[in-house]
Short mmCIF file of C-alpha atoms and ligand atoms in Angstrom, two decimals:
data_model
loop_
_atom_site.label_atom_id
_atom_site.label_comp_id
_atom_site.label_asym_id
_atom_site.label_seq_id
_atom_site.Cartn_x
_atom_site.Cartn_y
_atom_site.Cartn_z
CA MET A 1 0.00 0.00 0.00
CA ALA A 2 1.18 3.54 -0.76
CA GLY A 3 2.99 5.08 2.24
CA LYS A 4 3.08 1.80 4.15
CA GLY A 5 5.37 -1.23 4.51
CA VAL A 6 8.79 -0.42 3.04
CA PHE A 7 7.53 3.11 2.37
CA LYS A 8 6.60 3.98 5.97
CA ASP A 9 9.61 6.27 6.59
CA MET A 10 8.47 8.59 3.85
CA ILE A 11 5.39 9.81 5.62
CA ASP A 12 4.84 11.93 8.72
CA GLY A 13 1.25 11.78 9.86
CA GLU A 14 -0.48 12.42 6.60
CA VAL A 15 2.24 14.47 4.91
CA TYR A 16 4.87 12.96 2.64
CA LYS A 17 8.39 14.09 3.43
CA TYR A 18 10.97 15.33 0.95
CA TYR A 19 14.21 13.44 0.30
CA ALA A 20 17.62 14.98 0.92
CA ASP A 21 21.00 13.72 2.15
CA GLY A 22 19.77 10.14 2.04
CA GLU A 23 16.92 10.86 4.49
CA TRP A 24 13.22 11.66 4.45
CA LYS A 25 12.73 15.11 6.00
CA ARG A 26 10.06 17.56 7.05
CA SER A 27 10.37 21.07 5.68
CA ALA A 28 11.14 23.86 8.14
CA SER A 29 8.43 25.89 6.37
CA GLY A 30 5.75 23.86 8.15
CA GLY A 31 3.70 24.34 4.97
CA THR A 32 2.29 21.68 2.69
CA VAL A 33 1.00 21.35 -0.83
CA SER A 34 -2.25 19.48 -1.33
CA ILE A 35 -2.77 16.98 -4.13
CA LEU A 36 -6.34 16.47 -5.32
CA ASN A 37 -7.61 13.11 -6.50
CA PRO A 38 -8.85 13.79 -10.07
CA SER A 39 -11.74 11.34 -9.61
CA THR A 40 -13.10 12.59 -6.29
CA ARG A 41 -11.72 16.15 -6.64
CA LYS A 42 -10.97 15.94 -2.93
CA PRO A 43 -7.53 16.18 -1.27
CA GLN A 44 -5.76 12.82 -1.51
CA TYR A 45 -2.20 13.50 -0.40
CA LYS A 46 -0.05 16.25 1.04
CA VAL A 47 3.63 16.95 0.39
CA GLN A 48 6.12 19.31 2.00
CA ALA A 49 6.38 22.91 0.81
CA CYS A 50 10.19 23.16 0.80
CA THR A 51 12.05 26.42 1.18
CA GLN A 52 14.81 28.00 -0.91
CA ASP A 53 17.21 27.36 1.94
CA GLU A 54 16.41 23.64 1.77
CA VAL A 55 16.96 23.74 -1.99
CA ASN A 56 20.39 25.32 -1.44
CA LYS A 57 21.35 22.55 0.98
CA ILE A 58 20.21 19.91 -1.48
CA PHE A 59 22.47 21.34 -4.17
CA ASP A 60 25.43 21.50 -1.75
CA SER A 61 25.08 17.81 -0.89
CA ALA A 62 24.43 16.88 -4.53
CA LYS A 63 27.66 18.56 -5.59
CA ALA A 64 29.68 16.83 -2.89
CA ALA A 65 28.15 13.41 -3.59
CA GLN A 66 28.68 13.80 -7.32
CA LYS A 67 32.44 14.26 -6.96
CA LEU A 68 32.75 10.82 -5.38
CA TRP A 69 30.13 9.20 -7.61
CA ALA A 70 32.00 10.30 -10.74
CA LYS A 71 34.97 8.26 -9.47
CA THR A 72 32.82 5.23 -8.63
CA PRO A 73 33.52 2.47 -11.19
CA LEU A 74 30.96 2.25 -13.95
CA TRP A 75 30.10 -1.35 -13.12
CA LYS A 76 29.25 -0.34 -9.55
CA ARG A 77 27.00 2.46 -10.77
CA ALA A 78 25.30 -0.04 -13.08
CA GLU A 79 24.87 -2.54 -10.23
CA ALA A 80 23.15 0.08 -8.09
CA LEU A 81 20.79 0.94 -10.94
CA HIS A 82 19.94 -2.74 -11.44
CA ARG A 83 19.12 -2.97 -7.73
CA ALA A 84 16.85 0.09 -7.95
CA ALA A 85 15.10 -1.42 -11.00
CA ALA A 86 14.42 -4.66 -9.14
CA ILE A 87 13.11 -2.87 -6.02
CA LEU A 88 10.88 -0.68 -8.16
CA LYS A 89 9.34 -3.68 -9.87
CA GLU A 90 8.88 -5.50 -6.54
CA ASN A 91 6.84 -2.52 -5.33
CA LYS A 92 4.82 -1.98 -8.48
CA VAL A 93 1.47 -2.43 -6.74
CA ALA A 94 2.07 0.24 -4.09
CA ILE A 95 3.44 2.72 -6.61
CA ALA A 96 0.59 2.01 -9.03
CA GLU A 97 -1.86 2.77 -6.24
CA ALA A 98 -0.45 6.27 -5.93
CA LEU A 99 -0.62 6.72 -9.73
CA VAL A 100 -4.27 5.72 -9.72
CA LYS A 101 -5.13 8.11 -6.91
CA GLU A 102 -3.24 11.21 -7.91
CA VAL A 103 -3.23 11.15 -11.73
CA ALA A 104 -6.21 8.81 -12.34
CA LYS A 105 -4.13 6.43 -14.43
CA PRO A 106 -6.11 3.25 -15.11
CA GLN A 107 -4.94 0.54 -12.70
CA LYS A 108 -3.43 -1.73 -15.37
CA ASP A 109 -1.60 1.13 -17.11
CA ALA A 110 -0.28 2.29 -13.74
CA VAL A 111 1.34 -1.10 -13.09
CA THR A 112 2.67 -1.11 -16.67
CA GLU A 113 4.24 2.31 -16.11
CA VAL A 114 6.18 1.03 -13.09
CA VAL A 115 7.34 -2.14 -14.82
CA ARG A 116 8.34 -0.19 -17.94
CA SER A 117 10.32 2.12 -15.68
CA GLY A 118 12.20 -0.81 -14.11
CA ASP A 119 13.04 -2.12 -17.58
CA LEU A 120 14.18 1.34 -18.62
CA ILE A 121 16.54 1.62 -15.64
CA SER A 122 18.06 -1.82 -16.32
CA TYR A 123 18.60 -1.06 -20.00
CA THR A 124 20.13 2.29 -19.05
CA ALA A 125 22.63 0.53 -16.79
CA GLU A 126 23.65 -1.80 -19.62
CA GLU A 127 23.76 0.92 -22.27
CA GLY A 128 25.82 3.10 -19.96
CA ILE A 129 28.40 0.35 -19.59
CA ARG A 130 28.56 0.05 -23.38
CA ILE A 131 28.78 3.70 -24.37
CA LEU A 132 30.63 5.21 -21.44
CA SER A 133 33.42 2.67 -21.58
CA GLU A 134 34.35 3.84 -25.07
CA GLY A 135 36.72 6.69 -25.75
CA LYS A 136 38.16 8.17 -28.93
CA PHE A 137 41.73 8.38 -30.05
CA LEU A 138 42.99 10.83 -32.71
CA VAL A 139 46.41 11.48 -34.16
CA SER A 140 47.43 14.88 -35.37
CA ASP A 141 48.71 14.63 -38.96
CA SER A 142 45.50 15.35 -40.88
CA PHE A 143 46.05 19.11 -41.01
CA PRO A 144 48.91 20.90 -42.83
CA GLY A 145 51.78 21.70 -40.57
CA ASN A 146 51.02 18.84 -38.21
CA ASP A 147 52.87 15.62 -37.75
CA ARG A 148 52.03 12.47 -35.75
CA ASN A 149 53.48 13.92 -32.60
CA LYS A 150 50.17 14.78 -30.89
CA LEU A 151 47.79 12.15 -29.58
CA CYS A 152 44.30 13.15 -28.46
CA MET A 153 42.33 10.93 -26.10
CA SER A 154 38.68 11.85 -25.55
CA SER A 155 36.15 10.33 -23.19
CA LYS A 156 32.75 11.21 -21.77
CA ILE A 157 32.58 12.73 -18.32
CA PRO A 158 29.57 13.79 -16.23
CA LEU A 159 28.11 17.30 -16.31
CA GLY A 160 27.67 17.60 -12.54
CA VAL A 161 24.18 18.10 -11.09
CA VAL A 162 21.17 17.34 -13.28
CA LEU A 163 17.78 18.86 -12.44
CA ALA A 164 14.94 16.57 -13.55
CA ILE A 165 11.37 17.82 -13.86
CA PRO A 166 8.93 15.15 -15.04
CA PRO A 167 5.24 15.71 -15.93
CA PHE A 168 2.05 14.52 -14.23
CA ASN A 169 1.14 12.02 -16.94
CA TYR A 170 4.18 9.74 -16.47
CA PRO A 171 5.55 10.87 -13.12
CA VAL A 172 7.46 7.64 -12.57
CA ASN A 173 8.51 6.70 -16.08
CA LEU A 174 9.51 10.14 -17.27
CA ALA A 175 11.38 10.67 -14.00
CA VAL A 176 13.46 7.51 -14.34
CA SER A 177 14.13 8.29 -18.01
CA LYS A 178 16.07 11.27 -16.61
CA ILE A 179 17.39 9.77 -13.37
CA GLY A 180 18.84 6.60 -14.94
CA PRO A 181 20.94 8.32 -17.63
CA ALA A 182 22.07 11.03 -15.21
CA LEU A 183 23.29 8.54 -12.60
CA ILE A 184 24.94 6.02 -14.89
CA ALA A 185 26.88 8.90 -16.44
CA GLY A 186 28.23 9.90 -13.02
CA ASN A 187 25.99 12.89 -12.31
CA ALA A 188 24.02 13.75 -9.18
CA LEU A 189 20.30 14.21 -9.60
CA VAL A 190 17.81 16.64 -8.08
CA LEU A 191 14.21 15.75 -8.81
CA LYS A 192 11.35 18.24 -8.73
CA PRO A 193 8.25 16.06 -9.07
CA PRO A 194 5.10 17.50 -10.61
CA THR A 195 2.56 18.42 -7.91
CA GLN A 196 0.04 15.97 -9.34
CA GLY A 197 2.17 12.80 -9.41
CA ALA A 198 4.52 13.85 -6.60
CA VAL A 199 3.65 10.95 -4.30
CA SER A 200 4.21 8.37 -7.06
CA CYS A 201 7.57 10.04 -7.75
CA LEU A 202 8.53 9.99 -4.07
CA HIS A 203 7.75 6.27 -3.85
CA MET A 204 9.99 5.68 -6.86
CA VAL A 205 12.76 7.73 -5.22
CA HIS A 206 12.45 5.55 -2.12
CA CYS A 207 13.31 2.53 -4.30
CA PHE A 208 16.57 4.29 -5.21
CA HIS A 209 17.08 4.97 -1.49
CA LEU A 210 16.61 1.26 -0.70
CA ALA A 211 19.04 0.37 -3.48
CA GLY A 212 21.76 2.10 -1.45
CA PHE A 213 22.88 5.06 -3.53
CA PRO A 214 25.26 7.43 -1.71
CA LYS A 215 23.72 10.16 0.45
CA GLY A 216 22.95 13.37 -1.41
CA LEU A 217 23.38 11.83 -4.85
CA ILE A 218 19.61 11.78 -5.43
CA SER A 219 17.18 14.22 -3.85
CA ALA A 220 13.52 15.00 -4.34
CA VAL A 221 12.24 18.44 -3.47
CA THR A 222 8.54 19.26 -3.38
CA GLY A 223 6.91 22.62 -3.01
CA LYS A 224 5.15 25.57 -4.52
CA GLY A 225 6.25 26.76 -7.94
CA SER A 226 5.99 30.36 -6.75
CA GLU A 227 8.52 29.69 -3.97
CA ILE A 228 11.01 27.24 -5.49
CA GLY A 229 10.18 26.99 -9.24
CA ASP A 230 12.46 29.66 -10.74
CA PHE A 231 14.83 29.27 -7.81
CA LEU A 232 15.49 25.66 -8.86
CA THR A 233 15.70 26.16 -12.62
CA MET A 234 17.91 29.26 -12.34
CA HIS A 235 20.08 27.86 -9.55
CA PRO A 236 23.80 28.37 -10.28
CA MET A 237 24.60 24.80 -9.20
CA VAL A 238 22.38 23.20 -11.89
CA ASN A 239 24.50 21.87 -14.74
CA CYS A 240 21.71 20.45 -16.91
CA ILE A 241 17.90 20.53 -16.96
CA SER A 242 15.77 17.70 -18.30
CA PHE A 243 12.13 18.77 -18.39
CA THR A 244 8.96 17.21 -19.73
CA GLY A 245 5.73 19.14 -19.61
CA GLY A 246 3.89 22.06 -21.17
CA ASP A 247 4.62 25.68 -21.98
CA THR A 248 6.50 26.13 -18.71
CA GLY A 249 9.41 24.51 -20.53
CA ILE A 250 9.65 27.46 -22.90
CA ALA A 251 9.85 29.85 -19.93
CA ILE A 252 12.50 27.62 -18.29
CA ALA A 253 14.55 27.56 -21.49
CA ARG A 254 14.47 31.37 -21.66
CA LYS A 255 15.56 31.77 -18.05
CA ALA A 256 18.12 28.97 -17.76
CA SER A 257 21.80 29.81 -17.89
CA MET A 258 24.27 28.38 -20.38
CA ILE A 259 23.66 24.71 -19.62
CA PRO A 260 22.46 21.76 -21.72
CA LEU A 261 18.67 21.51 -21.86
CA GLN A 262 16.49 18.57 -22.75
CA MET A 263 12.88 19.62 -23.20
CA GLU A 264 9.82 17.73 -24.29
CA LEU A 265 6.88 20.11 -24.42
CA GLY A 266 3.82 18.59 -26.00
CA GLY A 267 2.58 18.05 -29.49
CA LYS A 268 -0.29 18.15 -31.92
CA ASP A 269 0.53 14.84 -33.53
CA ALA A 270 -1.13 14.56 -36.92
CA CYS A 271 -2.38 11.31 -38.38
CA ILE A 272 -2.60 11.40 -42.18
CA VAL A 273 -4.81 8.67 -43.65
CA LEU A 274 -4.48 8.14 -47.41
CA GLU A 275 -7.06 6.63 -49.78
CA ASP A 276 -5.28 3.27 -49.98
CA ALA A 277 -4.83 2.86 -46.19
CA ASP A 278 -5.90 -0.23 -44.27
CA LEU A 279 -8.81 1.56 -42.58
CA ASP A 280 -9.24 -1.03 -39.82
CA LEU A 281 -5.60 -0.64 -38.87
CA ALA A 282 -5.86 3.15 -39.04
CA ALA A 283 -9.06 3.19 -36.95
CA SER A 284 -7.56 0.96 -34.21
CA ASN A 285 -4.49 3.16 -34.03
CA ILE A 286 -6.51 6.37 -34.01
CA VAL A 287 -8.56 5.13 -31.07
CA LYS A 288 -5.58 3.71 -29.18
CA GLY A 289 -3.42 6.71 -30.04
CA GLY A 290 -6.11 9.34 -29.46
CA TYR A 291 -7.92 8.09 -26.39
CA SER A 292 -5.56 5.96 -24.28
CA TYR A 293 -5.07 7.57 -20.86
CA SER A 294 -7.87 9.88 -21.96
CA GLY A 295 -5.65 11.57 -24.55
CA GLN A 296 -3.24 12.86 -21.90
CA ARG A 297 -0.07 11.88 -23.72
CA CYS A 298 2.20 14.24 -25.59
CA THR A 299 2.35 11.56 -28.30
CA ALA A 300 -1.42 11.10 -28.53
CA VAL A 301 -2.97 11.39 -31.99
CA LYS A 302 -4.32 14.94 -31.78
CA VAL A 303 -5.63 15.59 -35.27
CA VAL A 304 -6.76 13.17 -37.99
CA LEU A 305 -6.20 14.36 -41.56
CA ALA A 306 -8.27 11.98 -43.66
CA PHE A 307 -8.74 11.90 -47.42
CA GLU A 308 -12.31 12.90 -48.27
CA SER A 309 -12.94 9.74 -50.28
CA ILE A 310 -12.38 7.46 -47.24
CA ALA A 311 -13.23 9.83 -44.39
CA ASP A 312 -16.84 8.66 -43.89
CA MET A 313 -15.75 5.03 -43.77
CA LEU A 314 -12.85 5.78 -41.43
CA VAL A 315 -15.01 7.90 -39.12
CA ALA A 316 -17.62 5.10 -38.92
CA LYS A 317 -14.95 2.59 -37.92
CA VAL A 318 -13.48 4.97 -35.32
CA ASN A 319 -16.95 5.70 -33.92
CA ALA A 320 -17.70 1.99 -33.58
CA LYS A 321 -14.55 1.59 -31.50
CA ILE A 322 -15.22 4.69 -29.40
CA ALA A 323 -18.62 3.22 -28.53
CA LYS A 324 -16.83 0.28 -26.91
CA LEU A 325 -14.57 2.39 -24.67
CA THR A 326 -15.47 2.18 -21.00
CA VAL A 327 -15.71 5.43 -19.08
CA GLY A 328 -15.29 5.59 -15.31
CA PRO A 329 -12.87 5.47 -12.38
CA PRO A 330 -9.24 4.38 -12.79
CA GLU A 331 -9.67 1.77 -10.05
CA GLU A 332 -12.04 -0.11 -12.37
CA ASP A 333 -9.54 0.01 -15.19
CA SER A 334 -11.83 2.12 -17.33
CA ASP A 335 -10.45 3.14 -20.72
CA ILE A 336 -11.42 6.76 -20.16
CA THR A 337 -10.76 8.14 -16.67
CA PRO A 338 -11.05 11.67 -15.26
CA VAL A 339 -8.59 14.18 -16.68
CA VAL A 340 -6.02 15.46 -14.24
CA SER A 341 -7.70 18.65 -13.03
CA GLU A 342 -10.78 20.78 -13.23
CA SER A 343 -8.88 23.47 -15.12
CA SER A 344 -7.85 20.86 -17.75
CA ALA A 345 -11.46 19.75 -18.08
CA ASN A 346 -12.57 23.37 -18.47
CA PHE A 347 -9.93 23.99 -21.13
CA ILE A 348 -11.05 20.91 -23.08
CA GLU A 349 -14.67 22.00 -22.80
CA GLY A 350 -13.70 25.43 -24.15
CA LEU A 351 -12.13 23.86 -27.26
CA VAL A 352 -15.19 21.70 -27.81
CA LYS A 353 -17.55 24.65 -27.41
CA ASP A 354 -15.57 26.69 -29.93
CA ALA A 355 -15.72 23.85 -32.49
CA ARG A 356 -19.45 23.40 -31.93
CA GLU A 357 -20.18 27.11 -32.34
CA LYS A 358 -18.19 27.16 -35.57
CA GLY A 359 -20.16 24.26 -37.04
CA ALA A 360 -18.14 21.07 -36.43
CA LYS A 361 -20.08 17.80 -36.46
CA PHE A 362 -20.21 15.75 -33.26
CA HIS A 363 -20.71 12.01 -33.50
CA GLN A 364 -21.13 11.51 -29.77
CA GLU A 365 -23.11 13.43 -27.21
CA TRP A 366 -20.96 15.83 -25.15
CA LYS A 367 -20.95 14.61 -21.58
CA ARG A 368 -18.91 15.72 -18.59
CA ASP A 369 -19.14 14.85 -14.93
CA GLY A 370 -16.54 16.74 -12.89
CA ASN A 371 -13.19 15.90 -14.45
CA LEU A 372 -14.59 12.93 -16.33
CA ILE A 373 -15.15 13.64 -20.02
CA TRP A 374 -16.79 11.11 -22.33
CA PRO A 375 -14.80 10.52 -25.56
CA VAL A 376 -15.83 12.48 -28.64
CA LEU A 377 -14.76 12.56 -32.27
CA ILE A 378 -15.21 16.03 -33.73
CA ASP A 379 -15.72 15.79 -37.48
CA HIS A 380 -15.57 18.33 -40.33
CA VAL A 381 -13.17 20.48 -38.33
CA ARG A 382 -11.85 23.49 -40.23
CA PRO A 383 -8.65 25.48 -39.72
CA ASP A 384 -10.53 28.40 -38.12
CA MET A 385 -11.42 26.21 -35.13
CA ARG A 386 -9.10 26.19 -32.11
CA ILE A 387 -9.23 22.38 -31.86
CA ALA A 388 -7.50 22.21 -35.27
CA TRP A 389 -4.33 23.63 -33.71
CA GLU A 390 -4.44 23.44 -29.93
CA GLU A 391 -3.56 20.45 -27.78
CA PRO A 392 -6.61 19.39 -25.72
CA PHE A 393 -4.83 16.75 -23.59
CA GLY A 394 -8.20 15.08 -23.24
CA PRO A 395 -10.41 12.46 -24.93
CA VAL A 396 -11.53 14.71 -27.80
CA LEU A 397 -10.15 14.26 -31.29
CA PRO A 398 -10.71 16.44 -34.38
CA VAL A 399 -10.99 15.11 -37.94
CA ILE A 400 -10.09 17.37 -40.84
CA ARG A 401 -10.96 16.15 -44.31
CA ILE A 402 -8.26 16.74 -46.93
CA LYS A 403 -8.19 16.55 -50.74
CA THR A 404 -4.45 16.23 -51.29
CA VAL A 405 -1.37 14.92 -49.52
CA GLU A 406 0.06 18.43 -49.65
CA GLU A 407 -2.90 19.74 -47.67
CA GLY A 408 -2.21 17.17 -44.93
CA ILE A 409 1.49 17.92 -44.82
CA HIS A 410 0.77 21.65 -44.77
CA HIS A 411 -1.54 21.32 -41.76
CA CYS A 412 1.03 19.22 -39.93
CA ASN A 413 3.84 21.67 -40.62
CA ALA A 414 1.87 24.87 -40.02
CA ASN A 415 1.49 23.91 -36.36
CA ASN A 416 3.68 25.36 -33.62
CA PHE A 417 4.33 21.85 -32.40
CA GLY A 418 6.46 19.22 -34.14
CA LEU A 419 6.70 16.16 -31.93
CA GLN A 420 5.49 13.13 -33.88
CA GLY A 421 3.15 12.37 -36.75
CA CYS A 422 1.91 9.27 -38.50
CA VAL A 423 0.80 8.22 -41.94
CA PHE A 424 -1.38 5.31 -42.98
CA THR A 425 -0.93 3.95 -46.52
CA LYS A 426 -0.02 0.67 -48.21
CA ASP A 427 2.36 2.50 -50.54
CA ILE A 428 5.72 2.51 -48.79
CA ASN A 429 7.27 4.91 -51.28
CA LYS A 430 4.56 7.48 -50.61
CA ALA A 431 4.85 6.86 -46.87
CA ILE A 432 8.54 7.60 -46.88
CA MET A 433 8.13 10.72 -48.98
CA ILE A 434 5.40 12.01 -46.67
CA ALA A 435 7.46 11.13 -43.59
CA ASP A 436 10.30 13.12 -45.09
CA ALA A 437 8.04 16.12 -45.66
CA MET A 438 6.44 16.10 -42.20
CA GLU A 439 8.38 18.47 -39.97
CA THR A 440 8.26 16.47 -36.73
CA GLY A 441 10.84 14.73 -34.59
CA THR A 442 9.50 11.30 -35.52
CA VAL A 443 7.05 9.94 -38.09
CA GLN A 444 5.41 6.56 -37.60
CA ILE A 445 4.39 4.64 -40.70
CA ASN A 446 1.19 2.62 -40.20
CA SER A 447 1.11 3.02 -36.43
CA ALA A 448 0.11 5.64 -33.88
CA PRO A 449 2.80 7.95 -32.48
CA ALA A 450 4.63 6.66 -29.40
CA ARG A 451 7.79 7.43 -27.47
CA GLY A 452 8.87 3.83 -26.96
CA PRO A 453 10.61 1.48 -27.20
CA ASP A 454 12.53 3.57 -24.73
CA HIS A 455 15.90 3.32 -26.44
CA PHE A 456 14.57 4.91 -29.64
CA PRO A 457 15.55 8.54 -30.20
CA PHE A 458 12.68 10.79 -29.15
CA GLN A 459 12.64 14.48 -29.97
CA GLY A 460 10.47 17.35 -31.01
CA ILE A 461 11.07 20.44 -33.07
CA ARG A 462 9.65 23.97 -32.76
CA ASP A 463 7.57 24.30 -29.58
CA SER A 464 7.72 20.53 -28.98
CA GLY A 465 11.15 20.80 -27.49
CA ILE A 466 14.90 20.75 -27.78
CA GLY A 467 17.42 17.94 -27.47
CA SER A 468 16.81 14.30 -28.14
CA GLN A 469 15.75 11.72 -25.57
CA GLY A 470 15.76 7.95 -25.60
CA ILE A 471 18.18 6.11 -23.34
CA THR A 472 21.32 6.41 -25.46
CA ASN A 473 20.75 10.04 -26.40
CA SER A 474 19.97 10.98 -22.81
CA ILE A 475 23.18 9.40 -21.51
CA ASN A 476 25.17 11.23 -24.16
CA MET A 477 23.35 14.47 -23.46
CA MET A 478 24.16 14.24 -19.76
CA THR A 479 27.88 13.99 -20.41
CA LYS A 480 30.50 16.25 -21.91
CA ILE A 481 33.63 15.37 -23.83
CA LYS A 482 36.97 15.66 -22.10
CA SER A 483 40.10 15.53 -24.22
CA THR A 484 43.66 14.98 -23.09
CA VAL A 485 46.38 15.68 -25.69
CA ILE A 486 49.76 14.02 -25.37
CA ASN A 487 52.46 16.08 -27.09
CA LEU A 488 55.44 13.97 -28.15
CA PRO A 489 58.77 15.70 -28.77
CA GLY A 490 59.58 16.97 -32.33
CA ALA A 491 58.38 16.00 -35.79
CA SER A 492 59.29 12.53 -36.99
CA TYR A 493 58.66 12.97 -40.73
CA GLN A 494 60.03 15.57 -43.16
CA MET A 495 58.93 16.01 -46.83
CA GLY A 496 61.59 15.71 -49.50
O1 G3H B 1 3.43 12.37 -22.67
C1 G3H B 1 4.54 12.22 -23.17
C2 G3H B 1 5.17 10.92 -23.20
O2 G3H B 1 6.53 11.06 -23.54
C3 G3H B 1 4.48 9.95 -24.12
O3 G3H B 1 4.98 8.69 -23.95
O4 G3H B 1 4.32 7.62 -26.10
O5 G3H B 1 5.02 6.24 -24.16
O6 G3H B 1 2.83 7.44 -24.15
P1 G3H B 1 4.25 7.43 -24.62
#
C-alpha cells in the first residue's frame, strides 16, 4: 500500500516528506501542498512545501556526492541501478496505487508504467556500460603543418548536477528516463516532481534509497512553484535541466543559464490517412493513439487528416470503437478516466464549445461529470477552429478532411508543435516521402505515435522541445567530452 510497509519512513502523519541527504525530512516551512484526487476532486495527499534554503542545501550535498560518484567504477553504478530497478518492480502495486489516486491512471496502465520504468533503468545501466566505456583516439597529422606527434584521447565525463522535472502524466517513467541516464553517467540528480504525481515520484525515489545510492546523490524536493520553481531552474549549481511538460518549458529555457537543456513540451501529432490505407488498422491506431489515458499523452494522436474519399468510412470505424470504450474510475480500469484537473477539463470543454459554435459535427453526445469527459470525435473540423491547432490533452479528437497529400502535410507543418506524426498507406514509397516532408521529430508509418521502445531517439522540433531523448541520447546528453592531448617531442617525418 502507498505510504506503508517499506515506504513507511516517507510519511509523517499524513504528509509525505521530501528526500535529501539520504533521508526523508520535514520542511522547516511547516507548509504543505495538497494533491487532489482527479476522480473525487478531494484532497488525496499532502507533500512538503520546501524552502529556498532547503533547496540550497540539497544542491550542496548533490555537488559533494557527485564528486565521489563520478569516481565510482561504472560497473558499480550499473549494479546500483539494477538494484533500484528490481526494487521498483517489486513494489509496483504500491506505486501504481499512488498513480491511480493522484493522476487517475487506469490501474493496469499504472502497473505497466512502473514495470516499464524498471526495464528502462536496467537497459540504461547496460547501455551506460557500453557507451561510457568507449573513448576516442585521434592522431594529429590530418592538417597541414602537423605531424604524428600529438595524440588526443577523448572520453565522456559527467556534467555535474542534473535537475529533472517530469510531468504529471508519467511521473514515474519520465522521471526515471532522466534519473537513470544522469546517474549512470556519473551525475548527481535533483528531482522536482510535478505536484500531481509527486507521491508516485517519491515512492519511486524511495526505491533508489533502498538500493543504497550514496547520500545526497539523489534528492527529491517538493513545493510551490511560486517559492522554489524559478529558484530551482535558475540555480547556479544546476548543470543540466531535463524537463517534460507544457509551456513552462519554454519559460524555463528562456531563463536557464548556459547549460544543456532537454525539453519535451507537447505536441499536436497529426495522423494522415491516405485513400489506400488499411482503414481497420488506421481506426484501431486512431482510437488507441487518441484516447488511451484519456488523450493525456504528448504523443497522442491529436488531429486526424483523412482523405475525403475514405473519411466517412474511417469515421464510422473509429466511432464503432469509441462506442466500446469504458468510461469511469481508474480503479475499475476504465479506458477513459477523469482528466487530471478541473482546469484541464474546463480547457477541453472550451475547445469543444468553440468547435461546436463554428459548425463542427459531433458524433457523440458531449458529456462531462466533474473531471470525467466522455470521448468524442469532432468531425468536419476546419482550420478556423481552435481544436485544429491546440492540444486538448483530453479524450476529444478532431478530424479534418483533406483533398491532397500536400494539404495534410501543410496542416502538420503549419502547427507550432512538431513532436510526432503518423501516416497510414499501403504505398511505402509514398509513406517515406510524406514522412520526409512532415516536420516532426518522428514519423510513424502505419502506427500511432509513441515514445517507446525507450531506447529509440525521441525528440520534437519547434515548440515541442529541444534535445533528443531515448536512453542512449539521454546518456550522451548528460555527459561532456573531455580531451587529453599528449604532445610527443619533435616531428618525426620531413617532406623531401
Ligand atoms: O506524454 C509524453 C510521453 O513522452 C508519451 O509517452 O508515447 O510512451 O505514451 P508514450
